[in-house]
Amino acid sequence: MPNRKTPDALTLKALETAPSMFLILSPDLYIITASDAYLQATETTREAIAGKHIFEAFPDNPELPDGDGVQNINASLQTVLRTKKPDYMRIQRYDIPDRQRPGKFITRYWDPSHTPVLDENGEIAYIIQLATNVTDKILAERALLKSQQEQGETSADLKTRTTELLLSNTELRETQQHLNLLNAQLEERVTRRTRELEESEKRYIEKFNEEQALNEELAASNEEYAAINEELATTNQELTETQQRLQTVYDELAASTERLQLAIESTQLGTWDYNPVTGELYWSQECRDIYGLPAHQEVSLELFSALLHPDDAGWVQQKIAESIDPKKRKRYDVSYRIIRYDNRETRWIKVKGSVYFTGDRATRFIGTVLDITDIKLAEINNARLGAIITSSDDAIVSKTLDSVVTSWNAAAERMFGWTAEEMIGQTIYIIIPDDRNDEEPQIIARLRRGERVEHFETKRLAKDGRLIDVSVTISPIKDSEGHIVGASKIARDITERKQDETRKNDFIGMVSHELKTPLTSLNAILQMASQKLKNSDDSFLSAAMGKANLQVKRMTAMINGFLNVSRLESAKLSIEKSSFRLDALVEEVIEETRLTVSTHRIEFYNCPPVSIFADRDKISSVISNLLGNAIKYSPKDTSISIKCVANSKKVIISIRDEGMGIGAEDAKMIFDRYYRVQATRGKHIAGFGIGLYLSAEIVHRHHGEIWVDSEIGRGSTFYFSLPLNKPSGVD
Ligand code: ADP
């Protein structure tokens, strides 16, 4: 392969576009390229000649004689190849192929020169052919020469012309040389430029690569930066959040500090701060207030010691010493007495403190102080009360409104056999007999209304199963706000008294019973005597007989009453029911009363026919008792009105008088056994206080109700109701 070193692309490009005519050949005479001017002058294209041997591209015109064309050019080229020096040729004819007429040639004259371009080793890299198309000039000269010859010009002229021509040839040569110089310079410039370009390209590439690397780095760092940025943003946000949280915490802290401050202030809690190392002592204003220190008075350890109550000073000092002793570190939570600075008053205080140790040394002792004098006094009072309760012979019990026992004294333990431990927290129902379970809700209901239940007699169950007669007084327990929170119950064992009563009842019963027999006889005798005296003229006797009859009747009623009371007490009072007309019974009782009473107007308002199922005798005694009382407790010539109203469920009988009336307090008690209104006693109206008691018992046993509506000086109205249920449903 022949050596075909070629200029680099850039140089080629520069050469190709140069205005001069160039042909660049390889050392083996193959065309590398030609300048545009060359191509134009030779009327060919770069594609047509590039890569071809110079003589293939530009073949010899076969019509021309030897010595022209290929031969001369080749000789010059060979010289250049041999000498490695430029070779300047004379003007040559070298025809170019006619493009329009294949095989034909166009005459051309040239002044070629060949210049070798050496490589770094001094070898020919390529050869540059420079040429100028001088055809026109030559043809013009030829024509001139021909016409001169034709016109007979002298040879001298010709000589001159030749000289001129030679001169011009010399000029041409000089131009050629100059051109060569230019070419060399160009060459050099091109080479330099090429090198520069190469270098700059290299630099560019380097720079590019560097830039690329830099870019990559930049991208990477950009990414990193973005990540950092993001992280930063997150961190920033976190920071903001933390700050906000911190702010919130600060706010909360401030608020809680304020709350604490307020709380401390509201508790009147004083604070103190003692430095065991320096002996410095600080008291808050509240603390100073507790001690009664005037504004100017400074606090010191000596002052603190001086204000301790003499009875407490010793052990308090010891406690302090033990608390700040690093080996003991005892808790400091004490209550003791102080003597107030201002008025020398003894006060109780409660002091709490914490000691801070630095290494083995107490460096700070800080705490609170509270005046607890009121609490202490209450405690003392409580203890006193407690002692009273403990030593009381009455059972004293407290309970909640849910009937849960909250306290149980020694007497309660003795009375019921249950210990405080067994009872506290338990229900009070433990000591209530089953048949009295309904008492408790009623008692609680009254307590809730704030009422006291006084001397309520009932039975309670001891641990051993014994039934104990008790008289109970129950009071509501109110808290400091006045709310009812429980009940205190004082129970007295009245078993003995009850036994006495039973004995008394038995006695009354026995006596009454014994009295009844002679009274019955007396009654019979009186009846007979009255009969016999019917036709007698002795008005005194008949009147006396009537009075005797009345008195016997009264006495019978009284004895029956006592008998009934004693029966009631021993639970032997029996109710014997039958169906009867209540309206008829009322009428009957009124008629009977009218026979003996003429002092009052007894008015009976039309009563609807009412049939009831009840104990006729006992209901009769209720009506006559109420009517009797109305007469007994109202002045002469007043009216007594009896009414009855009935609906489908019950019938109510009312007996109204215009008498002295009953006060509200008394009205509550008149249905109790042996209860009599004080004023009544003063007026010496006979009675034992058992009539209403018996009436109430009878009505209650019929599941009815009895009550009074009265006002002192305005008369009274007594009512009783009886249910109107079916005979079978009533016991
Ligand atoms: P006694 O009449 O035997 O005293 P009661 O049980 O019948 O007993 O009555 C109890 C008390 O009620 C009487 O003592 C009296 O003070 C009062 N009382 C009863 N009825 C009336 C009445 N109609 N007016 C005023 N007071 C009455």
Short mmCIF file of N, CA and C in Angstrom, two decimals, residues 164-222:
data_model
loop_
_atom_site.label_atom_id
_atom_site.label_comp_id
_atom_site.label_asym_id
_atom_site.label_seq_id
_atom_site.Cartn_x
_atom_site.Cartn_y
_atom_site.Cartn_z
N GLU A 164 10.48 40.64 -23.13
CA GLU A 164 9.35 40.98 -22.25
C GLU A 164 8.73 39.74 -21.65
N LEU A 165 8.61 38.78 -22.59
CA LEU A 165 7.99 37.51 -22.18
C LEU A 165 8.84 36.84 -21.12
N LEU A 166 10.16 36.87 -21.41
CA LEU A 166 11.09 36.25 -20.47
C LEU A 166 11.01 36.98 -19.14
N LEU A 167 10.95 38.31 -19.31
CA LEU A 167 10.86 39.12 -18.09
C LEU A 167 9.60 38.75 -17.29
N SER A 168 8.58 38.69 -18.12
CA SER A 168 7.32 38.34 -17.43
C SER A 168 7.41 36.97 -16.83
N ASN A 169 8.21 36.12 -17.61
CA ASN A 169 8.43 34.77 -17.09
C ASN A 169 9.18 34.85 -15.77
N THR A 170 10.18 35.72 -15.75
CA THR A 170 10.95 35.90 -14.52
C THR A 170 10.02 36.41 -13.41
N GLU A 171 9.22 37.39 -13.82
CA GLU A 171 8.26 37.94 -12.84
C GLU A 171 7.38 36.84 -12.29
N LEU A 172 7.01 36.00 -13.28
CA LEU A 172 6.13 34.88 -12.91
C LEU A 172 6.84 34.00 -11.91
N ARG A 173 8.15 33.78 -12.26
CA ARG A 173 8.94 32.93 -11.37
C ARG A 173 9.01 33.55 -9.99
N GLU A 174 9.25 34.86 -9.98
CA GLU A 174 9.33 35.54 -8.68
C GLU A 174 8.00 35.41 -7.92
N THR A 175 6.97 35.61 -8.73
CA THR A 175 5.63 35.48 -8.14
C THR A 175 5.44 34.08 -7.57
N GLN A 176 6.00 33.13 -8.46
CA GLN A 176 5.89 31.72 -8.03
C GLN A 176 6.61 31.55 -6.71
N GLN A 177 7.81 32.12 -6.66
CA GLN A 177 8.62 31.97 -5.43
C GLN A 177 7.88 32.60 -4.26
N HIS A 178 7.39 33.78 -4.57
CA HIS A 178 6.64 34.49 -3.54
C HIS A 178 5.45 33.65 -3.07
N LEU A 179 4.84 33.07 -4.11
CA LEU A 179 3.68 32.21 -3.81
C LEU A 179 4.11 31.05 -2.94
N ASN A 180 5.28 30.49 -3.34
CA ASN A 180 5.79 29.35 -2.55
C ASN A 180 6.01 29.77 -1.12
N LEU A 181 6.60 30.96 -1.03
CA LEU A 181 6.85 31.46 0.32
C LEU A 181 5.53 31.57 1.08
N LEU A 182 4.61 32.19 0.34
CA LEU A 182 3.28 32.34 0.94
C LEU A 182 2.72 30.99 1.34
N ASN A 183 2.96 30.08 0.36
CA ASN A 183 2.43 28.73 0.59
C ASN A 183 3.05 28.13 1.84
N ALA A 184 4.39 28.29 1.90
CA ALA A 184 5.08 27.74 3.07
C ALA A 184 4.53 28.38 4.34
N GLN A 185 4.39 29.72 4.20
CA GLN A 185 3.86 30.43 5.37
C GLN A 185 2.47 29.90 5.73
N LEU A 186 1.72 29.76 4.61
CA LEU A 186 0.35 29.24 4.79
C LEU A 186 0.40 27.87 5.43
N GLU A 187 1.33 27.10 4.82
CA GLU A 187 1.51 25.73 5.32
C GLU A 187 1.76 25.78 6.82
N GLU A 188 2.72 26.64 7.13
CA GLU A 188 3.13 26.72 8.53
C GLU A 188 1.95 27.16 9.39
N ARG A 189 1.29 28.20 8.81
CA ARG A 189 0.15 28.70 9.57
C ARG A 189 -0.90 27.62 9.75
N VAL A 190 -1.09 26.90 8.59
CA VAL A 190 -2.10 25.82 8.64
C VAL A 190 -1.69 24.80 9.68
N THR A 191 -0.36 24.41 9.60
CA THR A 191 0.13 23.40 10.55
C THR A 191 -0.05 23.92 11.98
N ARG A 192 0.39 25.21 12.11
CA ARG A 192 0.31 25.76 13.46
C ARG A 192 -1.15 25.80 13.93
N ARG A 193 -1.95 26.28 12.94
CA ARG A 193 -3.38 26.40 13.27
C ARG A 193 -3.95 25.03 13.60
N THR A 194 -3.49 24.06 12.74
CA THR A 194 -3.97 22.68 12.95
C THR A 194 -3.61 22.23 14.35
N ARG A 195 -2.28 22.49 14.66
CA ARG A 195 -1.82 22.07 15.98
C ARG A 195 -2.64 22.78 17.06
N GLU A 196 -2.76 24.09 16.79
CA GLU A 196 -3.51 24.86 17.76
C GLU A 196 -4.92 24.29 17.92
N LEU A 197 -5.47 24.01 16.70
CA LEU A 197 -6.82 23.47 16.72
C LEU A 197 -6.87 22.15 17.45
N GLU A 198 -5.82 21.33 17.09
CA GLU A 198 -5.77 20.01 17.75
C GLU A 198 -5.68 20.19 19.25
N GLU A 199 -4.77 21.11 19.59
CA GLU A 199 -4.58 21.34 21.02
C GLU A 199 -5.85 21.87 21.66
N SER A 200 -6.40 22.83 20.90
CA SER A 200 -7.61 23.41 21.49
C SER A 200 -8.71 22.37 21.57
N GLU A 201 -8.64 21.48 20.49
CA GLU A 201 -9.64 20.41 20.51
C GLU A 201 -9.40 19.53 21.73
N LYS A 202 -8.09 19.21 21.89
CA LYS A 202 -7.72 18.37 23.02
C LYS A 202 -8.16 19.05 24.31
N ARG A 203 -7.77 20.36 24.35
CA ARG A 203 -8.15 21.10 25.54
C ARG A 203 -9.65 21.11 25.72
N TYR A 204 -10.29 21.29 24.51
CA TYR A 204 -11.75 21.34 24.55
C TYR A 204 -12.31 20.03 25.09
N ILE A 205 -11.72 18.93 24.50
CA ILE A 205 -12.20 17.60 24.94
C ILE A 205 -11.93 17.43 26.42
N GLU A 206 -10.66 17.83 26.76
CA GLU A 206 -10.32 17.70 28.18
C GLU A 206 -11.30 18.49 29.02
N LYS A 207 -11.43 19.74 28.48
CA LYS A 207 -12.31 20.63 29.21
C LYS A 207 -13.73 20.06 29.26
N PHE A 208 -14.10 19.52 28.05
CA PHE A 208 -15.43 18.93 27.95
C PHE A 208 -15.59 17.81 28.97
N ASN A 209 -14.48 16.95 28.90
CA ASN A 209 -14.53 15.82 29.83
C ASN A 209 -14.57 16.30 31.27
N GLU A 210 -13.65 17.31 31.44
CA GLU A 210 -13.61 17.87 32.79
C GLU A 210 -14.98 18.40 33.18
N GLU A 211 -15.52 19.15 32.16
CA GLU A 211 -16.83 19.75 32.40
C GLU A 211 -17.88 18.69 32.66
N GLN A 212 -17.70 17.62 31.79
CA GLN A 212 -18.64 16.50 31.93
C GLN A 212 -18.57 15.97 33.36
N ALA A 213 -17.28 15.72 33.73
CA ALA A 213 -17.06 15.19 35.08
C ALA A 213 -17.60 16.17 36.11
N LEU A 214 -17.25 17.44 35.79
CA LEU A 214 -17.69 18.49 36.70
C LEU A 214 -19.22 18.53 36.77
N ASN A 215 -19.79 18.39 35.54
CA ASN A 215 -21.25 18.40 35.45
C ASN A 215 -21.87 17.26 36.24
N GLU A 216 -21.19 16.09 36.00
CA GLU A 216 -21.71 14.91 36.73
C GLU A 216 -21.63 15.15 38.22
N GLU A 217 -20.40 15.66 38.54
CA GLU A 217 -20.17 15.95 39.94
C GLU A 217 -21.21 16.95 40.44
N LEU A 218 -21.40 17.95 39.54
CA LEU A 218 -22.34 19.01 39.87
C LEU A 218 -23.74 18.43 40.05
N ALA A 219 -24.09 17.54 39.10
CA ALA A 219 -25.41 16.91 39.17
C ALA A 219 -25.54 16.14 40.47
N ALA A 220 -24.43 15.37 40.73
CA ALA A 220 -24.45 14.56 41.95
C ALA A 220 -24.57 15.46 43.16
N SER A 221 -23.72 16.51 43.11
CA SER A 221 -23.74 17.38 44.28
C SER A 221 -25.06 18.14 44.33
N ASN A 222 -25.60 18.40 43.10
CA ASN A 222 -26.91 19.04 43.03
C ASN A 222 -27.95 18.19 43.73
#
